[in-house]
mmCIF file with all atom_site columns, C-alpha atoms and ligand atoms in Angstrom:
data_model
loop_
_atom_site.group_PDB
_atom_site.id
_atom_site.type_symbol
_atom_site.label_atom_id
_atom_site.label_alt_id
_atom_site.label_comp_id
_atom_site.label_asym_id
_atom_site.label_entity_id
_atom_site.label_seq_id
_atom_site.pdbx_PDB_ins_code
_atom_site.Cartn_x
_atom_site.Cartn_y
_atom_site.Cartn_z
_atom_site.occupancy
_atom_site.B_iso_or_equiv
_atom_site.pdbx_formal_charge
_atom_site.auth_seq_id
_atom_site.auth_comp_id
_atom_site.auth_asym_id
_atom_site.auth_atom_id
_atom_site.pdbx_PDB_model_num
ATOM   1   C  CA  . UNK H 1 1   ? 2.918   19.670  -29.401 1.00 40.00 ? 1   UNK H CA  1
ATOM   2   C  CA  . UNK H 1 2   ? 4.841   16.790  -27.809 1.00 45.00 ? 2   UNK H CA  1
ATOM   3   C  CA  . UNK H 1 3   ? 4.979   18.687  -24.514 1.00 44.00 ? 3   UNK H CA  1
ATOM   4   C  CA  . UNK H 1 4   ? 1.206   19.157  -24.538 1.00 39.00 ? 4   UNK H CA  1
ATOM   5   C  CA  . UNK H 1 5   ? 0.714   15.440  -25.201 1.00 40.00 ? 5   UNK H CA  1
ATOM   6   C  CA  . UNK H 1 6   ? 3.072   14.526  -22.344 1.00 42.00 ? 6   UNK H CA  1
ATOM   7   C  CA  . UNK H 1 7   ? 1.234   16.830  -19.928 1.00 40.00 ? 7   UNK H CA  1
ATOM   8   C  CA  . UNK H 1 8   ? -2.089  15.321  -20.950 1.00 39.00 ? 8   UNK H CA  1
ATOM   9   C  CA  . UNK H 1 9   ? -0.737  11.832  -20.277 1.00 42.00 ? 9   UNK H CA  1
ATOM   10  C  CA  . UNK H 1 10  ? 0.544   12.899  -16.876 1.00 41.00 ? 10  UNK H CA  1
ATOM   11  C  CA  . UNK H 1 11  ? -2.805  14.409  -15.980 1.00 41.00 ? 11  UNK H CA  1
ATOM   12  C  CA  . UNK H 1 12  ? -4.520  11.066  -16.570 1.00 38.00 ? 12  UNK H CA  1
ATOM   13  C  CA  . UNK H 1 13  ? -2.211  8.961   -14.393 1.00 39.00 ? 13  UNK H CA  1
ATOM   14  C  CA  . UNK H 1 14  ? -3.900  7.846   -11.172 1.00 40.00 ? 14  UNK H CA  1
ATOM   15  C  CA  . UNK H 1 15  ? -2.618  9.452   -7.998  1.00 38.00 ? 15  UNK H CA  1
ATOM   16  C  CA  . UNK H 1 16  ? -1.830  6.043   -6.473  1.00 39.00 ? 16  UNK H CA  1
ATOM   17  C  CA  . UNK H 1 17  ? 0.712   5.427   -9.228  1.00 42.00 ? 17  UNK H CA  1
ATOM   18  C  CA  . UNK H 1 18  ? 2.835   8.097   -7.567  1.00 40.00 ? 18  UNK H CA  1
ATOM   19  C  CA  . UNK H 1 19  ? 2.636   6.625   -4.066  1.00 40.00 ? 19  UNK H CA  1
ATOM   20  C  CA  . UNK H 1 20  ? 6.282   6.499   -2.912  1.00 39.00 ? 20  UNK H CA  1
ATOM   21  C  CA  . UNK H 1 21  ? 6.003   3.086   -1.244  1.00 40.00 ? 21  UNK H CA  1
ATOM   22  C  CA  . UNK H 1 22  ? 4.500   1.594   -4.395  1.00 42.00 ? 22  UNK H CA  1
ATOM   23  C  CA  . UNK H 1 23  ? 7.806   2.409   -5.994  1.00 42.00 ? 23  UNK H CA  1
ATOM   24  C  CA  . UNK H 1 24  ? 9.266   -1.078  -6.132  1.00 40.00 ? 24  UNK H CA  1
ATOM   25  C  CA  . UNK H 1 25  ? 9.931   -0.329  -9.755  1.00 38.00 ? 25  UNK H CA  1
ATOM   26  C  CA  . UNK H 1 26  ? 10.135  3.031   -11.429 1.00 36.00 ? 26  UNK H CA  1
ATOM   27  C  CA  . UNK H 1 27  ? 10.793  3.216   -15.105 1.00 37.00 ? 27  UNK H CA  1
ATOM   28  C  CA  . UNK H 1 28  ? 11.219  6.206   -17.294 1.00 36.00 ? 28  UNK H CA  1
ATOM   29  C  CA  . UNK H 1 29  ? 11.683  6.182   -21.027 1.00 36.00 ? 29  UNK H CA  1
ATOM   30  C  CA  . UNK H 1 30  ? 12.928  9.270   -22.792 1.00 38.00 ? 30  UNK H CA  1
ATOM   31  C  CA  . UNK H 1 31  ? 12.554  9.490   -26.510 1.00 38.00 ? 31  UNK H CA  1
ATOM   32  C  CA  . UNK H 1 32  ? 15.547  11.415  -27.747 1.00 38.00 ? 32  UNK H CA  1
ATOM   33  C  CA  . UNK H 1 33  ? 14.778  14.090  -30.218 1.00 41.00 ? 33  UNK H CA  1
ATOM   34  C  CA  . UNK H 1 34  ? 11.146  14.218  -29.126 1.00 40.00 ? 34  UNK H CA  1
ATOM   35  C  CA  . UNK H 1 35  ? 10.285  15.991  -25.913 1.00 39.00 ? 35  UNK H CA  1
ATOM   36  C  CA  . UNK H 1 36  ? 8.149   13.197  -24.550 1.00 37.00 ? 36  UNK H CA  1
ATOM   37  C  CA  . UNK H 1 37  ? 8.616   10.568  -21.872 1.00 38.00 ? 37  UNK H CA  1
ATOM   38  C  CA  . UNK H 1 38  ? 6.676   8.002   -19.959 1.00 35.00 ? 38  UNK H CA  1
ATOM   39  C  CA  . UNK H 1 39  ? 7.050   7.228   -16.298 1.00 31.00 ? 39  UNK H CA  1
ATOM   40  C  CA  . UNK H 1 40  ? 5.367   4.469   -14.354 1.00 31.00 ? 40  UNK H CA  1
ATOM   41  C  CA  . UNK H 1 41  ? 5.716   3.466   -10.746 1.00 36.00 ? 41  UNK H CA  1
ATOM   42  C  CA  . UNK H 1 42  ? 4.386   0.097   -9.634  1.00 53.00 ? 42  UNK H CA  1
ATOM   43  C  CA  . UNK H 1 43  ? 5.181   -3.041  -7.716  1.00 62.00 ? 43  UNK H CA  1
ATOM   44  C  CA  . UNK H 1 44  ? 6.698   -5.931  -9.636  1.00 62.00 ? 44  UNK H CA  1
ATOM   45  C  CA  . UNK H 1 45  ? 4.203   -8.744  -9.959  1.00 64.00 ? 45  UNK H CA  1
ATOM   46  C  CA  . UNK H 1 46  ? 4.694   -12.430 -10.613 1.00 63.00 ? 46  UNK H CA  1
ATOM   47  C  CA  . UNK H 1 47  ? 2.532   -15.545 -10.531 1.00 67.00 ? 47  UNK H CA  1
ATOM   48  C  CA  . UNK H 1 48  ? 4.258   -17.328 -7.623  1.00 88.00 ? 48  UNK H CA  1
ATOM   49  C  CA  . UNK H 1 49  ? 1.769   -17.041 -4.799  1.00 95.00 ? 49  UNK H CA  1
ATOM   50  C  CA  . UNK H 1 50  ? 2.761   -16.067 -1.270  1.00 96.00 ? 50  UNK H CA  1
ATOM   51  C  CA  . UNK H 1 51  ? 0.741   -17.038 1.803   1.00 97.00 ? 51  UNK H CA  1
ATOM   52  C  CA  . UNK H 1 52  ? -0.290  -14.218 4.133   1.00 98.00 ? 52  UNK H CA  1
ATOM   53  C  CA  . UNK H 1 53  ? -2.063  -14.678 7.468   1.00 98.00 ? 53  UNK H CA  1
ATOM   54  C  CA  . UNK H 1 54  ? -4.224  -11.834 8.685   1.00 98.00 ? 54  UNK H CA  1
ATOM   55  C  CA  . UNK H 1 55  ? -5.436  -11.710 12.272  1.00 97.00 ? 55  UNK H CA  1
ATOM   56  C  CA  . UNK H 1 56  ? -8.756  -9.906  12.262  1.00 95.00 ? 56  UNK H CA  1
ATOM   57  C  CA  . UNK H 1 57  ? -9.971  -7.595  15.020  1.00 91.00 ? 57  UNK H CA  1
ATOM   58  C  CA  . UNK H 1 58  ? -11.874 -10.429 16.659  1.00 92.00 ? 58  UNK H CA  1
ATOM   59  C  CA  . UNK H 1 59  ? -8.773  -12.660 16.684  1.00 94.00 ? 59  UNK H CA  1
ATOM   60  C  CA  . UNK H 1 60  ? -9.829  -14.762 13.715  1.00 96.00 ? 60  UNK H CA  1
ATOM   61  C  CA  . UNK H 1 61  ? -6.920  -15.967 11.569  1.00 98.00 ? 61  UNK H CA  1
ATOM   62  C  CA  . UNK H 1 62  ? -7.533  -15.602 7.843   1.00 98.00 ? 62  UNK H CA  1
ATOM   63  C  CA  . UNK H 1 63  ? -5.057  -17.245 5.487   1.00 98.00 ? 63  UNK H CA  1
ATOM   64  C  CA  . UNK H 1 64  ? -4.952  -16.015 1.896   1.00 98.00 ? 64  UNK H CA  1
ATOM   65  C  CA  . UNK H 1 65  ? -2.510  -15.950 -0.980  1.00 97.00 ? 65  UNK H CA  1
ATOM   66  C  CA  . UNK H 1 66  ? -1.217  -13.028 -2.995  1.00 97.00 ? 66  UNK H CA  1
ATOM   67  C  CA  . UNK H 1 67  ? 1.201   -12.507 -5.812  1.00 96.00 ? 67  UNK H CA  1
ATOM   68  C  CA  . UNK H 1 68  ? 4.627   -11.008 -5.223  1.00 95.00 ? 68  UNK H CA  1
ATOM   69  C  CA  . UNK H 1 69  ? 4.280   -7.323  -6.008  1.00 94.00 ? 69  UNK H CA  1
ATOM   70  C  CA  . UNK H 1 70  ? 0.736   -7.074  -4.681  1.00 96.00 ? 70  UNK H CA  1
ATOM   71  C  CA  . UNK H 1 71  ? 0.366   -4.662  -1.806  1.00 97.00 ? 71  UNK H CA  1
ATOM   72  C  CA  . UNK H 1 72  ? -1.284  -5.990  1.326   1.00 98.00 ? 72  UNK H CA  1
ATOM   73  C  CA  . UNK H 1 73  ? -4.189  -3.679  0.496   1.00 98.00 ? 73  UNK H CA  1
ATOM   74  C  CA  . UNK H 1 74  ? -4.445  -5.374  -2.929  1.00 97.00 ? 74  UNK H CA  1
ATOM   75  C  CA  . UNK H 1 75  ? -4.714  -8.742  -1.182  1.00 98.00 ? 75  UNK H CA  1
ATOM   76  C  CA  . UNK H 1 76  ? -7.436  -7.540  1.185   1.00 97.00 ? 76  UNK H CA  1
ATOM   77  C  CA  . UNK H 1 77  ? -9.412  -6.213  -1.786  1.00 97.00 ? 77  UNK H CA  1
ATOM   78  C  CA  . UNK H 1 78  ? -8.761  -9.188  -4.091  1.00 97.00 ? 78  UNK H CA  1
ATOM   79  C  CA  . UNK H 1 79  ? -9.727  -11.686 -1.404  1.00 97.00 ? 79  UNK H CA  1
ATOM   80  C  CA  . UNK H 1 80  ? -12.735 -9.573  -0.381  1.00 96.00 ? 80  UNK H CA  1
ATOM   81  C  CA  . UNK H 1 81  ? -11.678 -9.602  3.267   1.00 97.00 ? 81  UNK H CA  1
ATOM   82  C  CA  . UNK H 1 82  ? -14.142 -7.869  5.546   1.00 93.00 ? 82  UNK H CA  1
ATOM   83  C  CA  . UNK H 1 83  ? -11.955 -5.554  7.605   1.00 93.00 ? 83  UNK H CA  1
ATOM   84  C  CA  . UNK H 1 84  ? -14.304 -2.700  8.397   1.00 90.00 ? 84  UNK H CA  1
ATOM   85  C  CA  . UNK H 1 85  ? -13.023 0.635   7.050   1.00 91.00 ? 85  UNK H CA  1
ATOM   86  C  CA  . UNK H 1 86  ? -9.776  -0.860  5.753   1.00 94.00 ? 86  UNK H CA  1
ATOM   87  C  CA  . UNK H 1 87  ? -8.142  0.917   2.814   1.00 94.00 ? 87  UNK H CA  1
ATOM   88  C  CA  . UNK H 1 88  ? -10.545 3.840   2.681   1.00 94.00 ? 88  UNK H CA  1
ATOM   89  C  CA  . UNK H 1 89  ? -8.308  6.014   0.489   1.00 94.00 ? 89  UNK H CA  1
ATOM   90  C  CA  . UNK H 1 90  ? -7.484  3.139   -1.878  1.00 94.00 ? 90  UNK H CA  1
ATOM   91  C  CA  . UNK H 1 91  ? -3.772  3.335   -1.252  1.00 95.00 ? 91  UNK H CA  1
ATOM   92  C  CA  . UNK H 1 92  ? -3.207  7.032   -1.852  1.00 95.00 ? 92  UNK H CA  1
ATOM   93  C  CA  . UNK H 1 93  ? -1.603  7.578   1.570   1.00 94.00 ? 93  UNK H CA  1
ATOM   94  C  CA  . UNK H 1 94  ? -4.444  9.759   2.774   1.00 94.00 ? 94  UNK H CA  1
ATOM   95  C  CA  . UNK H 1 95  ? -6.175  7.825   5.540   1.00 93.00 ? 95  UNK H CA  1
ATOM   96  C  CA  . UNK H 1 96  ? -4.113  5.323   7.623   1.00 93.00 ? 96  UNK H CA  1
ATOM   97  C  CA  . UNK H 1 97  ? -7.060  2.897   7.726   1.00 95.00 ? 97  UNK H CA  1
ATOM   98  C  CA  . UNK H 1 98  ? -4.784  0.198   6.278   1.00 96.00 ? 98  UNK H CA  1
ATOM   99  C  CA  . UNK H 1 99  ? -2.741  0.173   9.484   1.00 96.00 ? 99  UNK H CA  1
ATOM   100 C  CA  . UNK H 1 100 ? -1.350  -3.298  10.208  1.00 97.00 ? 100 UNK H CA  1
ATOM   101 C  CA  . UNK H 1 101 ? 0.839   -4.600  13.017  1.00 98.00 ? 101 UNK H CA  1
ATOM   102 C  CA  . UNK H 1 102 ? 3.597   -7.150  12.432  1.00 98.00 ? 102 UNK H CA  1
ATOM   103 C  CA  . UNK H 1 103 ? 5.865   -9.384  14.462  1.00 97.00 ? 103 UNK H CA  1
ATOM   104 C  CA  . UNK H 1 104 ? 9.281   -7.797  14.850  1.00 97.00 ? 104 UNK H CA  1
ATOM   105 C  CA  . UNK H 1 105 ? 11.101  -10.260 12.579  1.00 96.00 ? 105 UNK H CA  1
ATOM   106 C  CA  . UNK H 1 106 ? 8.582   -9.644  9.800   1.00 96.00 ? 106 UNK H CA  1
ATOM   107 C  CA  . UNK H 1 107 ? 8.646   -5.895  10.359  1.00 97.00 ? 107 UNK H CA  1
ATOM   108 C  CA  . UNK H 1 108 ? 12.411  -5.804  9.827   1.00 95.00 ? 108 UNK H CA  1
ATOM   109 C  CA  . UNK H 1 109 ? 11.919  -7.449  6.442   1.00 93.00 ? 109 UNK H CA  1
ATOM   110 C  CA  . UNK H 1 110 ? 9.349   -4.959  5.149   1.00 95.00 ? 110 UNK H CA  1
ATOM   111 C  CA  . UNK H 1 111 ? 11.767  -2.332  3.916   1.00 89.00 ? 111 UNK H CA  1
ATOM   112 C  CA  . UNK H 1 112 ? 12.184  1.300   4.906   1.00 91.00 ? 112 UNK H CA  1
ATOM   113 C  CA  . UNK H 1 113 ? 9.313   3.584   5.853   1.00 95.00 ? 113 UNK H CA  1
ATOM   114 C  CA  . UNK H 1 114 ? 8.990   6.769   3.825   1.00 96.00 ? 114 UNK H CA  1
ATOM   115 C  CA  . UNK H 1 115 ? 8.361   10.126  5.459   1.00 96.00 ? 115 UNK H CA  1
ATOM   116 C  CA  . UNK H 1 116 ? 4.915   10.194  3.842   1.00 96.00 ? 116 UNK H CA  1
ATOM   117 C  CA  . UNK H 1 117 ? 3.974   6.828   5.313   1.00 97.00 ? 117 UNK H CA  1
ATOM   118 C  CA  . UNK H 1 118 ? 5.349   7.850   8.717   1.00 96.00 ? 118 UNK H CA  1
ATOM   119 C  CA  . UNK H 1 119 ? 3.217   10.994  8.644   1.00 94.00 ? 119 UNK H CA  1
ATOM   120 C  CA  . UNK H 1 120 ? 0.103   8.884   8.091   1.00 94.00 ? 120 UNK H CA  1
ATOM   121 C  CA  . UNK H 1 121 ? 1.139   6.258   10.629  1.00 94.00 ? 121 UNK H CA  1
ATOM   122 C  CA  . UNK H 1 122 ? 1.435   8.963   13.281  1.00 93.00 ? 122 UNK H CA  1
ATOM   123 C  CA  . UNK H 1 123 ? -2.320  9.468   12.910  1.00 91.00 ? 123 UNK H CA  1
ATOM   124 C  CA  . UNK H 1 124 ? -3.244  5.789   13.257  1.00 92.00 ? 124 UNK H CA  1
ATOM   125 C  CA  . UNK H 1 125 ? -4.962  4.451   16.378  1.00 88.00 ? 125 UNK H CA  1
ATOM   126 C  CA  . UNK H 1 126 ? -2.978  1.915   18.346  1.00 90.00 ? 126 UNK H CA  1
ATOM   127 C  CA  . UNK H 1 127 ? 0.353   2.698   16.723  1.00 94.00 ? 127 UNK H CA  1
ATOM   128 C  CA  . UNK H 1 128 ? 3.129   0.275   17.700  1.00 96.00 ? 128 UNK H CA  1
ATOM   129 C  CA  . UNK H 1 129 ? 6.849   0.037   16.994  1.00 96.00 ? 129 UNK H CA  1
ATOM   130 C  CA  . UNK H 1 130 ? 6.058   -2.565  14.334  1.00 98.00 ? 130 UNK H CA  1
ATOM   131 C  CA  . UNK H 1 131 ? 3.158   -0.793  12.607  1.00 97.00 ? 131 UNK H CA  1
ATOM   132 C  CA  . UNK H 1 132 ? 3.038   -0.194  8.879   1.00 98.00 ? 132 UNK H CA  1
ATOM   133 C  CA  . UNK H 1 133 ? 0.465   0.833   6.301   1.00 97.00 ? 133 UNK H CA  1
ATOM   134 C  CA  . UNK H 1 134 ? -0.687  -2.162  4.287   1.00 97.00 ? 134 UNK H CA  1
ATOM   135 C  CA  . UNK H 1 135 ? -1.057  -0.175  1.100   1.00 97.00 ? 135 UNK H CA  1
ATOM   136 C  CA  . UNK H 1 136 ? 2.646   0.608   1.178   1.00 97.00 ? 136 UNK H CA  1
ATOM   137 C  CA  . UNK H 1 137 ? 3.947   -2.930  1.547   1.00 97.00 ? 137 UNK H CA  1
ATOM   138 C  CA  . UNK H 1 138 ? 4.618   -4.941  -1.570  1.00 95.00 ? 138 UNK H CA  1
ATOM   139 C  CA  . UNK H 1 139 ? 4.577   -8.694  -1.113  1.00 95.00 ? 139 UNK H CA  1
ATOM   140 C  CA  . UNK H 1 140 ? 7.798   -10.622 -1.752  1.00 95.00 ? 140 UNK H CA  1
ATOM   141 C  CA  . UNK H 1 141 ? 8.560   -14.345 -1.629  1.00 94.00 ? 141 UNK H CA  1
ATOM   142 C  CA  . UNK H 1 142 ? 10.552  -13.770 1.557   1.00 95.00 ? 142 UNK H CA  1
ATOM   143 C  CA  . UNK H 1 143 ? 7.295   -12.787 3.272   1.00 96.00 ? 143 UNK H CA  1
ATOM   144 C  CA  . UNK H 1 144 ? 5.860   -16.315 2.871   1.00 96.00 ? 144 UNK H CA  1
ATOM   145 C  CA  . UNK H 1 145 ? 3.685   -17.166 5.869   1.00 97.00 ? 145 UNK H CA  1
ATOM   146 C  CA  . UNK H 1 146 ? 3.827   -13.679 7.354   1.00 98.00 ? 146 UNK H CA  1
ATOM   147 C  CA  . UNK H 1 147 ? 1.297   -12.605 9.960   1.00 98.00 ? 147 UNK H CA  1
ATOM   148 C  CA  . UNK H 1 148 ? -0.355  -9.176  9.795   1.00 98.00 ? 148 UNK H CA  1
ATOM   149 C  CA  . UNK H 1 149 ? -2.609  -8.062  12.634  1.00 97.00 ? 149 UNK H CA  1
ATOM   150 C  CA  . UNK H 1 150 ? -5.494  -5.697  12.001  1.00 96.00 ? 150 UNK H CA  1
ATOM   151 C  CA  . UNK H 1 151 ? -5.649  -3.182  14.888  1.00 94.00 ? 151 UNK H CA  1
ATOM   152 C  CA  . UNK H 1 152 ? -8.753  -3.069  17.062  1.00 87.00 ? 152 UNK H CA  1
ATOM   153 C  CA  . UNK H 1 153 ? -9.830  0.289   15.673  1.00 76.00 ? 153 UNK H CA  1
ATOM   154 C  CA  . UNK H 1 154 ? -9.095  2.477   12.690  1.00 72.00 ? 154 UNK H CA  1
ATOM   155 C  CA  . UNK H 1 155 ? -8.628  6.192   12.185  1.00 68.00 ? 155 UNK H CA  1
ATOM   156 C  CA  . UNK H 1 156 ? -9.520  7.889   8.944   1.00 67.00 ? 156 UNK H CA  1
ATOM   157 C  CA  . UNK H 1 157 ? -8.023  11.362  9.148   1.00 64.00 ? 157 UNK H CA  1
ATOM   158 C  CA  . UNK H 1 158 ? -10.214 12.486  6.272   1.00 65.00 ? 158 UNK H CA  1
ATOM   159 C  CA  . UNK H 1 159 ? -13.150 12.449  8.666   1.00 64.00 ? 159 UNK H CA  1
ATOM   160 C  CA  . UNK H 1 160 ? -13.710 15.413  10.924  1.00 43.00 ? 160 UNK H CA  1
ATOM   161 C  CA  . UNK H 1 161 ? -13.226 15.097  14.673  1.00 45.00 ? 161 UNK H CA  1
ATOM   162 C  CA  . UNK H 1 162 ? -16.971 14.834  15.292  1.00 43.00 ? 162 UNK H CA  1
ATOM   163 C  CA  . UNK H 1 163 ? -17.053 11.658  13.204  1.00 44.00 ? 163 UNK H CA  1
ATOM   164 C  CA  . UNK H 1 164 ? -18.769 13.093  10.150  1.00 45.00 ? 164 UNK H CA  1
ATOM   165 C  CA  . UNK H 1 165 ? -17.169 12.730  6.744   1.00 44.00 ? 165 UNK H CA  1
HETATM 166 S  S1  . FES X 2 .   ? -5.278  2.882   2.235   1.00 70.53 ? 201 FES X S1  1
HETATM 167 FE FE1 . FES X 2 .   ? -5.213  4.918   2.958   1.00 70.53 ? 201 FES X FE1 1
HETATM 168 S  S2  . FES X 2 .   ? -3.188  5.136   3.663   1.00 70.53 ? 201 FES X S2  1
HETATM 169 FE FE2 . FES X 2 .   ? -3.277  3.056   3.010   1.00 70.53 ? 201 FES X FE2 1
#
């Protein structure tokens, strides 16, 4: 019975909760004597705001604030930033439309790239040596004042080559 309940819980967890780069914190709790557990993967969040500067496709600089633990995709959504096509798969590592380009010093501070993110990045238009996927980057205080450039065009690999979805 406990196994069935655990499987039902797992089936209702959103796919994005299992995104490897969202794994700033992974916690698992095993209840001894009962064959059930909970597992949750998410970014740590706090209330100390961090300033992020986005450079839009037209060169416009947009300065917003996010909470440590928010992904850059979270910030774009929360601040209702109008980056056409950005974050199409809602952070499930299935599109590469959240491609962002960073200065080298910022890029080095973003943490390692997972194989899954690298696979998606390979499909992004305008890939650079300092490209990352915004949905996979969790904001930290050390990123205060960072600049993230939105590439001139986006690629959503979920669309067919003729442009239809
Ligand atoms: S939003 Fe689709 S890969 Fe980041």
